Coordinates of C-alpha atoms in Angstrom, one line a residue:
M3 CA -133.4 -210.1 -168.8
R4 CA -134.1 -206.2 -168.4
F5 CA -137.8 -205.6 -167.6
N6 CA -139.4 -202.1 -167.6
V7 CA -142.1 -201.8 -164.8
A8 CA -144.2 -199.3 -166.7
A9 CA -144.1 -201.5 -169.8
A10 CA -145.3 -204.5 -167.7
A11 CA -148.4 -202.6 -166.4
A12 CA -149.1 -201.3 -169.9
S13 CA -148.7 -204.8 -171.5
A14 CA -151.1 -206.2 -169.0
A15 CA -153.7 -203.5 -169.7
L16 CA -153.2 -204.3 -173.4
L17 CA -153.8 -208.0 -173.0
A18 CA -156.8 -207.4 -170.8
G19 CA -158.4 -205.5 -173.6
G20 CA -157.9 -208.4 -176.0
V21 CA -154.7 -207.5 -177.7
S22 CA -152.2 -210.1 -178.5
A23 CA -148.8 -210.1 -176.9
D24 CA -147.0 -209.1 -180.2
D25 CA -149.4 -206.1 -180.7
A26 CA -148.8 -205.0 -177.1
Q27 CA -145.1 -205.0 -177.6
K28 CA -145.4 -203.0 -180.9
V29 CA -147.6 -200.3 -179.2
L30 CA -145.2 -199.8 -176.4
K31 CA -142.2 -199.8 -178.6
D32 CA -144.0 -197.1 -180.9
E33 CA -144.9 -194.8 -177.8
S34 CA -141.3 -194.9 -176.6
S35 CA -139.9 -194.1 -180.0
S36 CA -142.3 -191.2 -180.8
S37 CA -141.4 -189.7 -177.4
T38 CA -137.6 -189.7 -178.1
V39 CA -138.2 -188.1 -181.5
A40 CA -140.3 -185.3 -180.0
E41 CA -137.7 -184.5 -177.3
A42 CA -134.8 -184.3 -179.9
A43 CA -137.0 -181.9 -182.2
T44 CA -137.7 -179.3 -179.6
S45 CA -134.1 -179.1 -178.0
V46 CA -131.9 -176.0 -178.5
S47 CA -128.3 -176.6 -178.5
P48 CA -126.0 -174.3 -176.7
A49 CA -124.1 -173.4 -179.9
E50 CA -127.4 -171.8 -181.0
I51 CA -127.5 -169.3 -178.2
P52 CA -125.5 -166.1 -179.0
T53 CA -123.3 -164.5 -176.1
F54 CA -123.8 -160.9 -175.4
T55 CA -121.1 -158.4 -176.3
P56 CA -121.4 -154.7 -175.3
T57 CA -122.0 -152.5 -178.3
K58 CA -119.4 -149.9 -179.5
L59 CA -122.1 -147.7 -180.8
K60 CA -122.4 -144.2 -179.3
A61 CA -125.6 -142.2 -178.6
P62 CA -126.7 -139.4 -176.4
F63 CA -128.1 -142.1 -174.2
L64 CA -127.5 -145.9 -174.6
E65 CA -128.1 -148.3 -171.7
Q66 CA -127.3 -152.1 -171.8
F67 CA -127.2 -152.5 -168.0
T68 CA -123.5 -153.5 -167.8
D69 CA -121.3 -153.0 -164.8
G70 CA -121.8 -149.6 -163.1
W71 CA -125.5 -149.4 -164.0
D72 CA -126.4 -148.7 -160.3
A73 CA -124.3 -145.5 -160.5
R74 CA -126.6 -144.2 -163.2
W75 CA -130.0 -145.7 -162.1
K76 CA -131.6 -144.5 -158.8
P77 CA -134.8 -146.0 -157.4
S78 CA -137.4 -143.5 -156.2
H79 CA -138.5 -143.2 -152.5
A80 CA -141.3 -140.6 -153.1
K81 CA -145.0 -141.0 -152.3
K82 CA -147.3 -141.3 -155.3
E83 CA -149.9 -138.4 -155.4
T84 CA -153.4 -139.9 -155.8
G85 CA -155.4 -136.4 -156.0
P86 CA -157.6 -134.7 -153.6
D87 CA -160.6 -136.9 -153.8
T88 CA -158.9 -139.9 -152.1
E89 CA -157.1 -140.5 -148.8
E90 CA -154.9 -143.3 -150.1
E91 CA -151.2 -142.7 -150.3
W92 CA -148.9 -144.9 -152.3
A93 CA -145.2 -145.3 -151.9
Y94 CA -142.9 -146.6 -154.6
V95 CA -141.8 -149.7 -152.7
G96 CA -141.2 -151.8 -155.8
E97 CA -137.7 -153.2 -156.0
W98 CA -135.5 -153.3 -159.1
S99 CA -132.7 -155.8 -160.1
V100 CA -130.3 -156.1 -163.1
E101 CA -130.2 -159.8 -164.1
E102 CA -130.5 -162.2 -167.0
P103 CA -133.9 -163.4 -167.9
V104 CA -135.3 -166.6 -166.4
V105 CA -137.9 -167.3 -169.2
F106 CA -136.8 -168.1 -172.9
K107 CA -133.3 -167.0 -172.3
G108 CA -132.1 -166.1 -175.9
M109 CA -128.5 -164.6 -175.1
E110 CA -125.9 -165.6 -172.7
G111 CA -124.7 -162.8 -170.3
D112 CA -127.4 -160.3 -171.6
K113 CA -128.8 -158.6 -168.5
G114 CA -131.6 -156.2 -168.1
L115 CA -133.5 -154.1 -165.7
V116 CA -136.1 -156.2 -163.8
V117 CA -139.3 -155.3 -162.0
K118 CA -139.1 -157.6 -159.0
N119 CA -142.5 -157.1 -157.2
A120 CA -146.0 -157.9 -158.2
A121 CA -148.9 -155.6 -157.4
A122 CA -146.6 -152.8 -156.4
H123 CA -145.7 -149.2 -157.5
H124 CA -142.1 -149.0 -159.1
A125 CA -140.1 -145.9 -160.1
I126 CA -136.5 -145.6 -161.1
S127 CA -134.8 -143.0 -163.3
A128 CA -131.4 -142.2 -164.9
K129 CA -130.0 -138.9 -165.8
F130 CA -128.7 -138.2 -169.3
P131 CA -125.0 -137.2 -169.6
K132 CA -126.3 -133.8 -171.0
A133 CA -129.6 -132.7 -171.9
I134 CA -131.1 -134.1 -175.2
D135 CA -132.5 -131.3 -177.5
P136 CA -134.5 -132.8 -180.4
K137 CA -135.1 -129.4 -182.2
G138 CA -134.5 -129.8 -185.9
K139 CA -133.4 -133.4 -185.7
D140 CA -135.0 -136.9 -185.7
L141 CA -135.8 -138.2 -182.3
V142 CA -135.4 -142.0 -182.0
V143 CA -136.7 -143.8 -178.7
Q144 CA -136.0 -147.5 -178.7
Y145 CA -136.0 -150.3 -176.2
E146 CA -136.7 -153.9 -175.3
V147 CA -139.5 -155.3 -173.1
K148 CA -139.6 -158.9 -171.9
L149 CA -143.0 -159.8 -170.0
Q150 CA -141.7 -162.9 -168.5
N151 CA -144.8 -163.6 -166.6
G152 CA -147.1 -162.1 -169.1
L153 CA -149.1 -158.9 -168.5
E154 CA -152.7 -158.9 -167.2
C155 CA -152.8 -155.4 -165.7
G156 CA -149.9 -153.0 -165.6
G157 CA -147.5 -150.8 -167.7
A158 CA -144.2 -151.2 -169.3
Y159 CA -143.6 -147.9 -170.8
L160 CA -140.8 -145.3 -170.2
K161 CA -141.0 -141.6 -169.7
L162 CA -138.4 -138.9 -171.2
L163 CA -138.4 -136.4 -168.3
R164 CA -138.1 -132.7 -168.9
E165 CA -134.7 -131.0 -168.3
N166 CA -134.8 -129.6 -164.9
K167 CA -131.8 -128.8 -162.8
A168 CA -133.8 -129.4 -159.7
L169 CA -134.6 -132.9 -160.7
H170 CA -134.0 -135.2 -157.9
Q171 CA -134.0 -138.9 -158.6
D172 CA -135.1 -139.8 -155.2
E173 CA -138.3 -137.8 -155.7
F174 CA -139.2 -139.0 -159.1
S175 CA -142.9 -139.8 -159.2
N176 CA -146.2 -139.6 -161.2
T177 CA -146.1 -135.9 -161.1
T178 CA -142.7 -135.3 -162.4
P179 CA -143.0 -133.4 -165.6
Y180 CA -142.2 -135.4 -168.8
V181 CA -141.9 -134.7 -172.4
I182 CA -142.7 -138.0 -174.0
M183 CA -144.3 -141.2 -172.6
F184 CA -143.9 -144.3 -174.9
G185 CA -144.6 -148.1 -174.6
P186 CA -147.0 -150.8 -173.9
D187 CA -149.9 -150.7 -171.3
K188 CA -152.5 -153.3 -170.7
C189 CA -155.3 -153.9 -168.2
G190 CA -158.5 -155.8 -168.9
H191 CA -159.8 -155.0 -172.3
T192 CA -157.4 -152.0 -172.7
N193 CA -154.2 -152.9 -174.5
K194 CA -152.1 -150.3 -176.5
V195 CA -148.8 -148.9 -177.0
H196 CA -148.7 -145.4 -175.6
F197 CA -147.5 -142.3 -177.4
I198 CA -148.2 -139.3 -175.4
F199 CA -146.3 -135.9 -175.4
N200 CA -146.7 -132.8 -173.2
H201 CA -147.2 -129.6 -175.3
K202 CA -146.6 -126.1 -174.1
N203 CA -149.2 -123.6 -174.9
P204 CA -147.2 -120.6 -176.3
K205 CA -149.8 -118.2 -175.1
T206 CA -150.4 -119.3 -171.5
G207 CA -147.2 -121.3 -170.8
E208 CA -149.4 -124.2 -169.5
Y209 CA -148.7 -127.9 -170.5
E210 CA -151.2 -130.3 -171.9
E211 CA -150.9 -134.0 -172.7
K212 CA -151.5 -135.0 -176.3
H213 CA -152.6 -138.6 -176.7
L214 CA -152.3 -140.6 -179.8
S215 CA -156.0 -141.0 -180.9
A216 CA -155.6 -144.6 -182.3
P217 CA -152.6 -146.3 -180.7
P218 CA -151.4 -149.7 -181.9
T219 CA -151.9 -152.9 -179.9
A220 CA -149.1 -154.2 -177.7
K221 CA -147.8 -157.7 -178.1
I222 CA -148.4 -159.5 -174.7
V223 CA -145.9 -162.3 -175.1
K224 CA -143.1 -163.7 -173.0
T225 CA -140.3 -163.3 -175.6
T226 CA -138.5 -160.0 -176.0
E227 CA -140.3 -157.4 -177.9
L228 CA -138.7 -154.4 -179.4
Y229 CA -140.6 -150.9 -179.4
T230 CA -139.3 -148.0 -181.6
L231 CA -140.6 -144.5 -181.8
I232 CA -139.3 -142.1 -184.6
V233 CA -140.3 -138.6 -184.7
H234 CA -139.1 -136.4 -187.8
P235 CA -138.8 -132.8 -187.7
N236 CA -141.6 -132.4 -190.3
N237 CA -144.0 -133.5 -187.5
T238 CA -144.5 -137.0 -188.9
F239 CA -143.9 -140.0 -186.7
L240 CA -143.9 -143.8 -186.9
I241 CA -144.1 -146.6 -184.3
Q242 CA -142.4 -150.0 -184.9
Q243 CA -142.7 -153.4 -183.2
D244 CA -140.0 -155.8 -183.7
G245 CA -138.7 -153.6 -186.7
E246 CA -142.0 -153.7 -188.4
T247 CA -144.0 -150.3 -188.7
V248 CA -147.4 -150.6 -187.1
K249 CA -148.4 -147.0 -186.9
E250 CA -147.6 -143.8 -189.0
G251 CA -149.2 -140.4 -188.7
S252 CA -148.8 -136.7 -187.9
L253 CA -148.3 -134.7 -184.6
L254 CA -150.7 -132.2 -186.1
E255 CA -153.5 -134.4 -187.0
D256 CA -153.4 -137.8 -185.0
F257 CA -153.5 -136.5 -181.4
V258 CA -156.2 -135.5 -178.9
P259 CA -156.7 -132.8 -177.9
S260 CA -155.3 -131.4 -181.1
V261 CA -152.0 -129.4 -180.9
N262 CA -153.7 -126.2 -182.3
P263 CA -157.0 -125.0 -181.2
E264 CA -159.8 -124.1 -183.6
K265 CA -159.6 -120.6 -185.1
E266 CA -163.3 -119.9 -184.3
I267 CA -165.4 -120.9 -181.3
D268 CA -169.2 -120.8 -180.3
D269 CA -170.0 -117.4 -178.7
P270 CA -170.5 -118.4 -175.1
N271 CA -172.7 -115.5 -174.6
D272 CA -175.2 -116.3 -177.5
T273 CA -178.6 -117.8 -176.7
K274 CA -181.4 -119.3 -178.6
P275 CA -184.3 -116.7 -179.1
E276 CA -187.5 -117.7 -177.3
D277 CA -189.5 -117.6 -180.6
W278 CA -187.0 -119.9 -182.5
V279 CA -188.8 -123.0 -183.9
D280 CA -186.7 -126.0 -184.3
Q281 CA -189.5 -128.6 -184.7
A282 CA -189.6 -129.7 -188.3
R283 CA -193.0 -131.5 -188.3
I284 CA -196.2 -131.0 -186.4
P285 CA -199.6 -132.7 -186.2
D286 CA -202.0 -131.3 -188.8
P287 CA -204.2 -129.0 -186.8
D288 CA -207.1 -129.3 -189.4
A289 CA -207.2 -133.1 -189.3
K290 CA -210.3 -134.6 -187.6
K291 CA -210.9 -138.2 -186.4
P292 CA -213.3 -140.1 -188.9
D293 CA -216.7 -140.7 -187.5
D294 CA -216.3 -144.6 -188.1
W295 CA -213.0 -144.7 -186.3
D296 CA -213.7 -147.1 -183.2
E297 CA -210.9 -146.7 -180.6
E298 CA -212.5 -149.4 -178.5
A299 CA -212.4 -152.1 -180.9
P300 CA -210.2 -155.1 -179.6
Y301 CA -207.0 -156.2 -181.4
E302 CA -208.3 -159.8 -181.5
I303 CA -211.7 -161.5 -181.7
V304 CA -212.9 -165.1 -181.5
D305 CA -212.9 -166.8 -184.9
E306 CA -216.5 -167.7 -185.2
E307 CA -216.1 -169.6 -188.4
A308 CA -213.6 -172.0 -186.9
T309 CA -214.7 -175.7 -186.3
M310 CA -213.3 -178.4 -184.2
P311 CA -210.9 -180.7 -186.1
E312 CA -212.5 -184.1 -186.8
D313 CA -209.8 -186.1 -185.0
W314 CA -209.9 -184.0 -181.9
L315 CA -210.3 -186.4 -178.8
V316 CA -212.6 -184.4 -176.5
D317 CA -212.8 -187.2 -173.9
E318 CA -209.1 -187.9 -173.8
P319 CA -207.1 -186.2 -170.9
Q320 CA -203.8 -184.5 -171.9
T321 CA -201.9 -186.4 -169.2
I322 CA -202.4 -190.1 -167.8
P323 CA -200.7 -192.0 -165.0
D324 CA -197.4 -193.6 -166.1
P325 CA -198.3 -197.2 -167.1
E326 CA -194.8 -198.2 -166.4
A327 CA -194.4 -196.8 -163.1
Q328 CA -194.3 -199.3 -160.2
K329 CA -194.9 -198.6 -156.4
P330 CA -191.3 -198.7 -154.7
E331 CA -190.7 -201.7 -152.5
D332 CA -189.9 -199.6 -149.5
W333 CA -193.1 -197.6 -149.8
D334 CA -195.0 -197.4 -146.5
D335 CA -198.7 -196.6 -146.9
E336 CA -199.0 -195.6 -143.3
E337 CA -196.0 -193.3 -143.3
D338 CA -195.9 -192.2 -147.0
G339 CA -199.8 -192.3 -147.7
D340 CA -201.4 -193.8 -150.7
W341 CA -199.1 -194.3 -153.6
I342 CA -200.1 -192.5 -156.9
A343 CA -198.2 -193.2 -160.2
P344 CA -196.6 -190.0 -161.7
T345 CA -198.3 -188.7 -164.7
V346 CA -196.9 -188.5 -168.3
P347 CA -198.2 -186.8 -171.5
N348 CA -201.0 -188.9 -173.1
P349 CA -199.4 -190.5 -176.2
K350 CA -202.7 -190.6 -178.0
C351 CA -202.7 -186.8 -178.2
F352 CA -199.4 -186.8 -180.2
E353 CA -201.2 -188.6 -183.0
V354 CA -204.0 -186.2 -183.4
S355 CA -204.8 -182.4 -183.4
G356 CA -205.5 -182.3 -179.7
C357 CA -207.2 -183.6 -176.5
G358 CA -209.5 -182.3 -174.0
P359 CA -212.2 -179.5 -174.3
W360 CA -211.9 -177.6 -177.5
T361 CA -212.5 -173.8 -177.8
K362 CA -212.5 -171.6 -180.8
P363 CA -209.2 -169.8 -181.5
M364 CA -208.7 -166.0 -181.6
K365 CA -208.0 -164.0 -184.8
K366 CA -207.0 -160.6 -185.7
N367 CA -209.8 -158.1 -185.6
P368 CA -210.2 -156.6 -189.1
D369 CA -212.0 -153.5 -187.5
Y370 CA -209.2 -152.7 -185.2
K371 CA -207.6 -149.3 -185.7
G372 CA -206.3 -148.3 -182.4
I373 CA -205.9 -144.8 -180.8
W374 CA -206.4 -142.1 -183.5
S375 CA -203.8 -139.4 -183.9
A376 CA -203.5 -136.6 -186.4
P377 CA -201.1 -137.0 -189.2
L378 CA -197.8 -134.9 -189.4
I379 CA -197.2 -132.2 -191.7
D380 CA -194.2 -129.8 -192.4
N381 CA -194.1 -127.1 -189.8
P382 CA -194.5 -123.7 -191.6
A383 CA -192.7 -121.9 -188.8
Y384 CA -189.7 -124.2 -188.9
K385 CA -186.4 -122.3 -188.9
G386 CA -183.9 -125.1 -188.7
P387 CA -181.4 -126.3 -185.9
W388 CA -180.2 -123.4 -183.8
A389 CA -176.4 -123.0 -183.2
P390 CA -174.6 -120.2 -181.5
R391 CA -172.8 -117.8 -183.7
K392 CA -169.1 -118.2 -184.2
I393 CA -166.5 -115.8 -182.8
A394 CA -162.7 -115.5 -183.0
N395 CA -161.0 -117.8 -180.6
P396 CA -159.1 -115.6 -178.1
D397 CA -157.0 -118.4 -177.2
Y398 CA -156.1 -119.4 -180.7
Y399 CA -152.5 -120.1 -181.7
E400 CA -150.6 -121.9 -184.4
D401 CA -147.7 -124.2 -183.6
K402 CA -146.3 -125.4 -186.8
T403 CA -143.3 -127.3 -185.2
P404 CA -144.7 -129.4 -182.3
A405 CA -141.9 -131.9 -183.1
N406 CA -139.5 -129.4 -181.6
F407 CA -139.9 -131.0 -178.2
E408 CA -138.5 -129.4 -175.1
P409 CA -135.1 -130.5 -173.9
M410 CA -135.1 -133.9 -171.9
G411 CA -132.7 -134.5 -169.0
A412 CA -133.5 -138.0 -167.8
I413 CA -135.4 -141.3 -168.6
G414 CA -137.6 -143.0 -166.1
F415 CA -139.8 -145.9 -165.5
E416 CA -142.8 -145.1 -163.3
I417 CA -145.2 -148.0 -163.5
W418 CA -147.7 -150.1 -161.4
T419 CA -148.2 -153.7 -162.4
M420 CA -149.8 -156.9 -161.1
Q421 CA -147.0 -159.0 -162.8
N422 CA -143.4 -159.0 -161.9
N423 CA -140.2 -159.9 -163.8
I424 CA -140.8 -157.4 -166.5
L425 CA -137.4 -156.9 -168.0
F426 CA -136.2 -153.8 -169.9
D427 CA -133.0 -153.7 -172.0
N428 CA -131.0 -152.1 -174.7
I429 CA -132.4 -148.6 -174.5
Y430 CA -131.5 -146.1 -177.3
I431 CA -132.4 -142.5 -177.0
G432 CA -130.7 -140.4 -179.9
H433 CA -131.1 -139.1 -183.4
S434 CA -129.9 -141.8 -185.6
V435 CA -132.3 -144.2 -187.1
E436 CA -129.4 -146.2 -188.5
D437 CA -127.7 -146.6 -185.2
A438 CA -130.9 -147.7 -183.5
K439 CA -131.3 -150.4 -186.2
A440 CA -127.7 -151.4 -185.8
L441 CA -128.1 -151.8 -182.2
A442 CA -131.2 -154.0 -182.7
D443 CA -129.2 -156.2 -185.1
E444 CA -126.5 -156.7 -182.5
T445 CA -128.9 -157.7 -179.8
F446 CA -132.7 -158.2 -180.5
F447 CA -132.5 -159.8 -183.9
K448 CA -129.9 -162.3 -182.6
K449 CA -131.8 -163.4 -179.5
H450 CA -135.4 -163.1 -180.6
P451 CA -135.3 -166.3 -183.0
V452 CA -133.8 -168.4 -180.3
E453 CA -136.5 -167.1 -177.8
E454 CA -139.2 -168.0 -180.3
K455 CA -137.7 -171.5 -180.7
L456 CA -137.6 -172.0 -177.0
E457 CA -141.2 -170.8 -176.8
E458 CA -142.4 -173.1 -179.5
A459 CA -140.7 -176.1 -177.8
E460 CA -142.6 -175.4 -174.7
K461 CA -146.0 -175.5 -176.4
P462 CA -147.9 -178.7 -176.0
K463 CA -148.0 -180.7 -179.1
P464 CA -151.3 -181.1 -180.9
E465 CA -152.8 -184.4 -180.5
E466 CA -153.2 -185.8 -184.0
N467 CA -156.3 -187.9 -184.8
K468 CA -157.6 -187.5 -181.3
P469 CA -160.9 -189.4 -181.0
S470 CA -163.9 -187.0 -180.7
S471 CA -165.7 -189.4 -178.2
P472 CA -164.8 -192.4 -176.0
S473 CA -166.5 -194.7 -178.5
D474 CA -164.0 -193.8 -181.2
L475 CA -160.9 -194.9 -179.0
K476 CA -158.9 -197.8 -180.2
F477 CA -157.1 -199.9 -177.7
T478 CA -154.0 -200.5 -179.7
E479 CA -153.6 -196.8 -180.5
D480 CA -153.6 -195.4 -176.9
P481 CA -154.2 -198.1 -174.4
V482 CA -153.8 -195.8 -171.3
T483 CA -156.3 -193.3 -172.4
Y484 CA -158.7 -196.1 -173.7
I485 CA -158.8 -197.7 -170.2
K486 CA -159.1 -194.3 -168.4
E487 CA -161.9 -193.1 -170.7
K488 CA -164.0 -196.3 -170.6
V489 CA -163.7 -196.6 -166.8
D490 CA -164.7 -192.9 -166.5
L491 CA -167.7 -193.4 -168.8
F492 CA -168.9 -196.4 -167.2
V493 CA -168.8 -194.9 -163.7
T494 CA -170.8 -191.8 -164.8
I495 CA -173.4 -193.7 -166.7
A496 CA -173.8 -196.3 -163.8
K497 CA -174.4 -193.6 -161.1
K498 CA -177.6 -192.8 -163.0
D499 CA -178.6 -196.2 -164.6
P500 CA -176.3 -199.3 -163.8
V501 CA -178.1 -201.5 -166.3
E502 CA -177.4 -199.0 -169.2
A503 CA -173.8 -198.8 -168.0
I504 CA -173.3 -202.5 -168.5
K505 CA -174.9 -202.3 -171.9
F506 CA -173.1 -199.3 -173.2
V507 CA -169.5 -200.1 -171.7
P508 CA -169.4 -203.9 -171.5
E509 CA -165.6 -203.8 -171.5
V510 CA -165.5 -202.4 -168.1
A511 CA -168.1 -204.8 -166.5
G512 CA -165.8 -207.8 -167.4
G513 CA -162.6 -206.0 -167.7
A514 CA -161.5 -206.3 -164.1
A515 CA -161.6 -210.0 -164.1
A516 CA -160.0 -210.2 -167.5
L517 CA -157.2 -208.1 -166.3
L518 CA -156.3 -210.3 -163.4
V519 CA -156.5 -213.5 -165.4
T520 CA -154.3 -212.1 -168.2
F521 CA -151.8 -210.7 -165.9
I522 CA -151.4 -214.1 -164.1
A523 CA -150.6 -215.4 -167.7
I524 CA -147.9 -212.8 -168.1
L525 CA -146.4 -213.7 -164.9
A526 CA -146.4 -217.3 -165.8
S527 CA -144.7 -216.6 -169.1
L528 CA -142.0 -214.4 -167.4
V529 CA -141.0 -217.0 -164.9
S530 CA -141.3 -220.0 -167.2
G531 CA -137.5 -220.0 -167.7
G532 CA -137.1 -221.5 -164.2
S533 CA -135.8 -218.3 -162.7
S534 CA -137.6 -216.3 -160.1
P535 CA -139.1 -212.9 -161.3
A536 CA -137.2 -209.8 -160.6
P537 CA -138.3 -207.3 -157.9
A538 CA -139.5 -205.0 -160.6
V539 CA -141.7 -207.7 -162.0
K540 CA -143.2 -208.5 -158.7
K541 CA -143.9 -204.7 -158.1
A542 CA -145.6 -204.4 -161.5
A543 CA -147.7 -207.4 -160.6
K544 CA -148.8 -205.9 -157.5
D545 CA -149.4 -202.6 -159.0
V546 CA -151.6 -204.0 -161.9
K547 CA -153.5 -206.3 -159.4
E548 CA -154.4 -203.4 -157.2
K549 CA -155.4 -201.3 -160.4
A550 CA -157.7 -204.1 -161.6
K551 CA -159.1 -204.3 -158.1
D552 CA -159.6 -200.6 -158.0
V553 CA -161.4 -200.7 -161.3
K554 CA -163.7 -203.6 -160.2
D555 CA -164.5 -201.7 -156.9
K556 CA -165.2 -198.5 -158.7
A557 CA -167.5 -200.0 -161.1
A558 CA -169.4 -201.9 -158.4
E559 CA -169.7 -198.8 -156.4
A560 CA -171.1 -196.9 -159.3
V561 CA -173.7 -199.6 -159.9
A562 CA -174.7 -199.6 -156.3
T563 CA -174.8 -195.9 -156.2
G564 CA -177.0 -195.6 -159.4
T565 CA -179.4 -198.2 -158.1
E566 CA -179.9 -196.3 -155.0
K567 CA -180.4 -193.0 -156.5
A568 CA -182.8 -194.3 -159.1
K569 CA -184.9 -195.8 -156.1
E570 CA -184.7 -192.6 -154.3
A571 CA -185.7 -190.5 -157.2
T572 CA -188.7 -192.6 -158.0
K573 CA -189.9 -192.5 -154.4
R574 CA -189.4 -188.8 -154.1
N575 CA -191.4 -188.2 -157.5
T576 CA -194.3 -190.2 -156.4
R577 CA -194.5 -188.5 -153.0
N578 CA -194.6 -185.2 -154.7
Q579 CA -197.6 -186.5 -156.9
S580 CA -199.4 -187.4 -153.6

């Protein structure tokens, strides 16, 4: 006969709770069956996982981190500049690796560029085969981000670096000039998808960052997410997440500071005249305080018309000694002083309007007026709000084509993050919206459904019909939880009031003895065929016996602890009263 040790223990627990042997067998069978079904439903077969195949698409820059990637990508060894106000100096010590994902792997053989160190500065870049000039063309920037450990604080954005023959990848840092910065960034409550571009002032030649004024929110999930930026020659743009548009706008209208400055500005040399009056209302200079205005009158006065309620108990105290309090047995009058019972609210006072000395209440003073002040009138000298006069802006210019970004010579990731294992993959930089979509169809849209299924399988299953309290538990539905919750509840109550624990959870008080008796009966039935019990049965018997003893000891300890604490609390309270 095959015998399951866990089943023996569970059966004994069921029988101890008053459940018949047939019902116990049914409960255990149902538990095993439901577990098997759940495991089958959440599995993903190998046939469902696609295999990576390098794309045949062409683009000005397309990276899938296939063999030879390390000839294109170079980590930076520069120092990060932190500004003149700090003495800290940061080095880009973060390591990079190209590997397959370790969390929710949705495609076989699909490798990506991975951030390997947490709480470190990382920088790496790759030069384009030739400079990308977006003038007069669509610019499409697309890449995948996989936050395998989530993202609490850090960036996962890329930078398209300005074409520069002097660009040395070993020196790539936060000060390296870039044209566009795009991608997710999160820290604390800040969570957004950056879109920043550097704009060159045609008058001064200086560059200024233009930030998207209302960026979309990044998706902080462990599945692969696809970020796409499309900028059209007509200065409109759109941002997509997983192929869905989440933001549309104009380079001329949706960025701060704005691309083009104001035509007119306030005259910095204009000042408000000394006699300018901008106070719209003033106190009436002709108003006078009335003769009967009493500023000394109090806000409240005694209500002289009030009378004491008929049921008011003047001779009854508001508190009385607790009639149920008893002097502790271990009270020592010589050591502890005379014992005095603690006081409680007088129950007679709850049934009437009040007890003790009665005094007339206060009421609002009908003659109260407060401090007098003159009423306000329109100021006859008021001229309105003052503002400096406008003059032509000497720095004004109008750039009608900010989408004509400067040529870009490289791509770089320059980030700091508290989480490692951020993976970047399938980067497309070019001019074809259709090709970017085709690349996503070959990669992202094949693996993303698999990853979502793997993620769903890892989520804890919702507990249906979960009891809202221990009193709602049923022994036959979940015997293990039933026993655990009942014992925990008994122990908690018994530490404060052992008598209440026995009244409220009687199952535990007699459960330990019942568990032992019924388990002996189980053993007798198992060995009644004349053969000696299997080692597994003996072990199960020992385990359950020890568990029963543990429950009994735990309950006894709780009762003892509760009794001692109750005595100590009573003694401490009465001492405080004395």
